PDB file of C-alpha atoms in Angstrom:
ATOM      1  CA  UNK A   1     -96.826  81.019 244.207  1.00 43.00           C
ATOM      2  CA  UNK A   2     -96.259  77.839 246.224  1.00 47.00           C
ATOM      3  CA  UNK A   3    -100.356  77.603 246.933  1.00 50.00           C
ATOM      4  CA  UNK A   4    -100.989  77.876 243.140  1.00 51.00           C
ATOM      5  CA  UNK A   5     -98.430  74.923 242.659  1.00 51.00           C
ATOM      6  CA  UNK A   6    -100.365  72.733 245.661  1.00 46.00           C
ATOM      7  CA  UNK A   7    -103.750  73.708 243.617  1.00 50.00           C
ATOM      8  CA  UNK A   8    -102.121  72.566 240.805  1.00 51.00           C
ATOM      9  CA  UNK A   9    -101.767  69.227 241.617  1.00 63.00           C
ATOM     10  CA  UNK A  10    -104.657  68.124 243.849  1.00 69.00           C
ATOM     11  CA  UNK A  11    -107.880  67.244 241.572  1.00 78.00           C
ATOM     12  CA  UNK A  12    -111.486  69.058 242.345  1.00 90.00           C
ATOM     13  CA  UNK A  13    -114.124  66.601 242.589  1.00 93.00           C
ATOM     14  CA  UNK A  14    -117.909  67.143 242.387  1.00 94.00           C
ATOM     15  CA  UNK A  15    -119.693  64.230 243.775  1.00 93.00           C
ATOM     16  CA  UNK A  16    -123.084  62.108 242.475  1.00 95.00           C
ATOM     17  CA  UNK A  17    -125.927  64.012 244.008  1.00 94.00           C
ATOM     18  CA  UNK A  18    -123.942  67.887 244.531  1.00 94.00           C
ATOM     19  CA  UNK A  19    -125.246  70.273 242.000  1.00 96.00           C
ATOM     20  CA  UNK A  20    -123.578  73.637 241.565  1.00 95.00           C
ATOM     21  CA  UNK A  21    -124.991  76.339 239.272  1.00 96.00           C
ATOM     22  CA  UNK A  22    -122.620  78.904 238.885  1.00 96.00           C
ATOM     23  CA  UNK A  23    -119.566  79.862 237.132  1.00 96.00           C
ATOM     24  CA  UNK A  24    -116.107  77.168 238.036  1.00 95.00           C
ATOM     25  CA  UNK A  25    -112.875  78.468 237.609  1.00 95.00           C
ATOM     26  CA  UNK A  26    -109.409  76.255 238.281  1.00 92.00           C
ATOM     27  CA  UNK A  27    -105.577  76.069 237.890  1.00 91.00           C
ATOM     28  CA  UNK A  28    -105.930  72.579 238.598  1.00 90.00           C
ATOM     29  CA  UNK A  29    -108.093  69.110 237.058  1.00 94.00           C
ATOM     30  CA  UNK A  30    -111.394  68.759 238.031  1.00 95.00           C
ATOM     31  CA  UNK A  31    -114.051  65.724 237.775  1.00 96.00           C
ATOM     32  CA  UNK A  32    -117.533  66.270 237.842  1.00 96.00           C
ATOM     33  CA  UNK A  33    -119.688  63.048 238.576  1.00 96.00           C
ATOM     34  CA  UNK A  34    -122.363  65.639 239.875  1.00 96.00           C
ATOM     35  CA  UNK A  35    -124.508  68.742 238.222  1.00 97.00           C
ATOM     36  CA  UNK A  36    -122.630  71.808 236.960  1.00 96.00           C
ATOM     37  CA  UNK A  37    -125.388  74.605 235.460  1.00 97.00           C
ATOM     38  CA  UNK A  38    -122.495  77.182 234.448  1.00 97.00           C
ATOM     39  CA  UNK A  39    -119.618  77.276 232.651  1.00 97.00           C
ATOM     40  CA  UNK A  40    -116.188  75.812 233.386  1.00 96.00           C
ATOM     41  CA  UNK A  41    -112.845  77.144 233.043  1.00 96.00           C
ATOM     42  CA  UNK A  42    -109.959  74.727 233.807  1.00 94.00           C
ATOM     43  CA  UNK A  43    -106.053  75.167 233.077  1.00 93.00           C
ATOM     44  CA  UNK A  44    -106.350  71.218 233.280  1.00 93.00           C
ATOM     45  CA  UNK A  45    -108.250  68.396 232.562  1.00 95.00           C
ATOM     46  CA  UNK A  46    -111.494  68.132 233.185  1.00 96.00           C
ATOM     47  CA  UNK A  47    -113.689  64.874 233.431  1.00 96.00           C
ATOM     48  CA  UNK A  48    -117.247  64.371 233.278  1.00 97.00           C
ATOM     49  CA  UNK A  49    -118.315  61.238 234.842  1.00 96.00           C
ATOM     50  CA  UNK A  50    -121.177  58.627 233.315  1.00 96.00           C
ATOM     51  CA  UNK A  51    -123.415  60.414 235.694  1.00 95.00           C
ATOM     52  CA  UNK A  52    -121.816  63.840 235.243  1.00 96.00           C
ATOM     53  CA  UNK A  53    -124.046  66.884 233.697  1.00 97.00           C
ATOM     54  CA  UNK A  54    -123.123  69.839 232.637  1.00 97.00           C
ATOM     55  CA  UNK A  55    -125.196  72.682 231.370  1.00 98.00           C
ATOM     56  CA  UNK A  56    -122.995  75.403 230.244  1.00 97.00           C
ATOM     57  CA  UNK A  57    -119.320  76.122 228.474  1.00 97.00           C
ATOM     58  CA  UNK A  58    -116.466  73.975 229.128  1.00 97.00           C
ATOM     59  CA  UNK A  59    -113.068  75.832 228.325  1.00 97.00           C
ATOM     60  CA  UNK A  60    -110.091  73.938 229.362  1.00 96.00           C
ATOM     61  CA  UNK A  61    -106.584  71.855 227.790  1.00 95.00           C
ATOM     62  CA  UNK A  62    -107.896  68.520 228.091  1.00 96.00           C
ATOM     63  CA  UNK A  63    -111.552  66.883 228.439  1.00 97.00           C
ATOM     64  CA  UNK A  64    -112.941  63.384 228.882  1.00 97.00           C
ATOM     65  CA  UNK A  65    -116.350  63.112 229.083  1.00 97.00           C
ATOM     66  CA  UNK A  66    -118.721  59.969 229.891  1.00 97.00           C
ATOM     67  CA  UNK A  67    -121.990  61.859 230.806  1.00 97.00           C
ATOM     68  CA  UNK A  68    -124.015  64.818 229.161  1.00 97.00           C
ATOM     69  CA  UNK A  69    -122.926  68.195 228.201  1.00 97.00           C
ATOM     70  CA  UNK A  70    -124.821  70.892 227.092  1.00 97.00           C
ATOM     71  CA  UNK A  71    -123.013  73.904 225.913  1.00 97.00           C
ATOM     72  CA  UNK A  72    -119.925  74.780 223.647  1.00 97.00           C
ATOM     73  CA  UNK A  73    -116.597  73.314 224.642  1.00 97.00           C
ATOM     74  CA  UNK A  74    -113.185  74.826 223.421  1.00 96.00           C
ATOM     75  CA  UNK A  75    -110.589  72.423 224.198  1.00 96.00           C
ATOM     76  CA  UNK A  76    -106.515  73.171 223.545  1.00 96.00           C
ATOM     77  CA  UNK A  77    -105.399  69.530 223.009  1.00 95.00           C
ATOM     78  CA  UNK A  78    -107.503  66.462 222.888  1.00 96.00           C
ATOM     79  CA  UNK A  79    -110.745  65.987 223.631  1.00 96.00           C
ATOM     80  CA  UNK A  80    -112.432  62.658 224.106  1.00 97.00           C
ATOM     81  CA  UNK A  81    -115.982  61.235 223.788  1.00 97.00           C
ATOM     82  CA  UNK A  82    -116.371  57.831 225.844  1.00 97.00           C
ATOM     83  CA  UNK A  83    -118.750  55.628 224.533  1.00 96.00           C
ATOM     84  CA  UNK A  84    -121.616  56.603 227.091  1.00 97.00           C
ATOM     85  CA  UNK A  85    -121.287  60.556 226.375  1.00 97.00           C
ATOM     86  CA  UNK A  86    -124.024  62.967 225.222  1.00 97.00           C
ATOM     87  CA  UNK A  87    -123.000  65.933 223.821  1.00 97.00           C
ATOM     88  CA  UNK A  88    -124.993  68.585 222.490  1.00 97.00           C
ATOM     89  CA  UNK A  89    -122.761  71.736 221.382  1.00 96.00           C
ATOM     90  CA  UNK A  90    -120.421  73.426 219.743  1.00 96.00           C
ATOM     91  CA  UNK A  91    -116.576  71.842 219.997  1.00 96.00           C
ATOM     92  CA  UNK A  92    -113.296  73.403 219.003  1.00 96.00           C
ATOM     93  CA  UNK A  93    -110.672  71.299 220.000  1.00 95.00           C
ATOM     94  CA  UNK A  94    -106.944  70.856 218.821  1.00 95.00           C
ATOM     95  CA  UNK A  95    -107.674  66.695 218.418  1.00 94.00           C
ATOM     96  CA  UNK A  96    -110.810  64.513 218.976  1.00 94.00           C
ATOM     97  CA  UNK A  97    -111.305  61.431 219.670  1.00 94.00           C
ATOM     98  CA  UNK A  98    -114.747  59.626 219.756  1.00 94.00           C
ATOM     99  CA  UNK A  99    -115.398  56.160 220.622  1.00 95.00           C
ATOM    100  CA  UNK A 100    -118.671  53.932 218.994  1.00 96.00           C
ATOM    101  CA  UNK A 101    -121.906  54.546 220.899  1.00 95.00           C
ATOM    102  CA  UNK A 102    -121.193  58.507 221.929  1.00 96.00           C
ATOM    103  CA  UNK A 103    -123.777  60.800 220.835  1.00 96.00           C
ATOM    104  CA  UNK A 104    -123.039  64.547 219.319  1.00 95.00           C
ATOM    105  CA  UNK A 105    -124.558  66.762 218.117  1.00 95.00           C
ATOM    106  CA  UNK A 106    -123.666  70.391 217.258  1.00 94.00           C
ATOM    107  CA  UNK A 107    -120.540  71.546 214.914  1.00 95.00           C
ATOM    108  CA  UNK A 108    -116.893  70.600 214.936  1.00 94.00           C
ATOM    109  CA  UNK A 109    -113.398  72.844 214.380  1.00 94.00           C
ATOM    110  CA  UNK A 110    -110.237  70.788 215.011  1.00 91.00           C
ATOM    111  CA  UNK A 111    -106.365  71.249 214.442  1.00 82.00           C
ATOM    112  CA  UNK A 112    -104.798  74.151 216.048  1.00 66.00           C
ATOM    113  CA  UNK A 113    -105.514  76.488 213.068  1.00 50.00           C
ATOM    114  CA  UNK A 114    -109.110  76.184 213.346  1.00 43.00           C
ATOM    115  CA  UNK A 115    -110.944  79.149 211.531  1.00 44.00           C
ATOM    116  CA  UNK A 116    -113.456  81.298 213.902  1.00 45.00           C
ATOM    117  CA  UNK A 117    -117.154  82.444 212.565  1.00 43.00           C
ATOM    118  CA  UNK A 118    -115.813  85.409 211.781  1.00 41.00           C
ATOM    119  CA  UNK A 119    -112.921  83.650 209.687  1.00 41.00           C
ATOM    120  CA  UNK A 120    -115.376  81.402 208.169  1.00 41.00           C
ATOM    121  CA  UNK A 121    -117.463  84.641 206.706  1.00 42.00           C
ATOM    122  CA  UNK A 122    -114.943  86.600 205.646  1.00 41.00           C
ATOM    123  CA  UNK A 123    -113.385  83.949 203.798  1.00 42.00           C
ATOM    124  CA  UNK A 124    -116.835  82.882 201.959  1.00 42.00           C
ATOM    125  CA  UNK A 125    -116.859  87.171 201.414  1.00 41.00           C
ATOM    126  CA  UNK A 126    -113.258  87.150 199.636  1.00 42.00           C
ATOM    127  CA  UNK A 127    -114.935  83.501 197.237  1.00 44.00           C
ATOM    128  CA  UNK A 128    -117.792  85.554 196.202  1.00 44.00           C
ATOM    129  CA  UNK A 129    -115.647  88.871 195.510  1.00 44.00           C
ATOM    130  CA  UNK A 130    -113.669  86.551 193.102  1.00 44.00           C
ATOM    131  CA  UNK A 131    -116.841  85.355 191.315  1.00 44.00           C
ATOM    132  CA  UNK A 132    -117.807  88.410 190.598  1.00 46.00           C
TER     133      UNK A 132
END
């Protein structure tokens, strides 16, 4: 238990000019100035740099991003799109905050009671029922 609490606290970092392509699980935070092709599963935060890519899903409680991602991200609390960012995905994220000049594109679920697909279907299923 006492390693998981040291992981905990000390941030991952990918440098400018590392790329990883594979799967990245943590307990801890992690920044990624680098190239991540896989998907990223952090307890934390995690922070894409301005020159930060990542090609794949970010899951995780918090997220600041400055560089690209490409790929659904499900954040817990707040998510935040710096001015530089380029995002091209899916996002489901409890809050959102994105500042003039970021770029998205893809769809958007927020608040903590944010339907699924699967919600969304059945619920346009019961509409019609009523119609008819």
């Amino acid at each position: 238990m006492k390693n998981a609490e040291i992981e905990s606290r000390l941030p991952n970092m990918i440098g400018p000019g590392t790329k990883i392509v594979g799967n990245i699980e943590t307990n801890g935070d992690i920044r990624i100035d680098g190239n991540i092709e896989g998907n990223i599963n952090s307890k934390g935060k995690v922070v894409v740099g301005n020159n930060g890519f990542v090609k794949g899903e970010i899951i995780c409680s918090n997220a600041e991003i400055s560089g690209t991602v490409s790929g659904k991200m499900a954040i817990t609390e707040l998510l935040s799109l710096k001015a530089s960012s380029k995002v091209n995905g899916d996002i489901k994220s409890g809050k959102l905050s994105i500042e003039p000049g970021a770029l998205f594109s893809g769809t958007c679920a927020m608040g903590n009671q944010a339907p699924s697909g699967a919600q969304v279907a059945a619920g346009a299923s019961a509409e019609a029922a009523k119609k008819n």
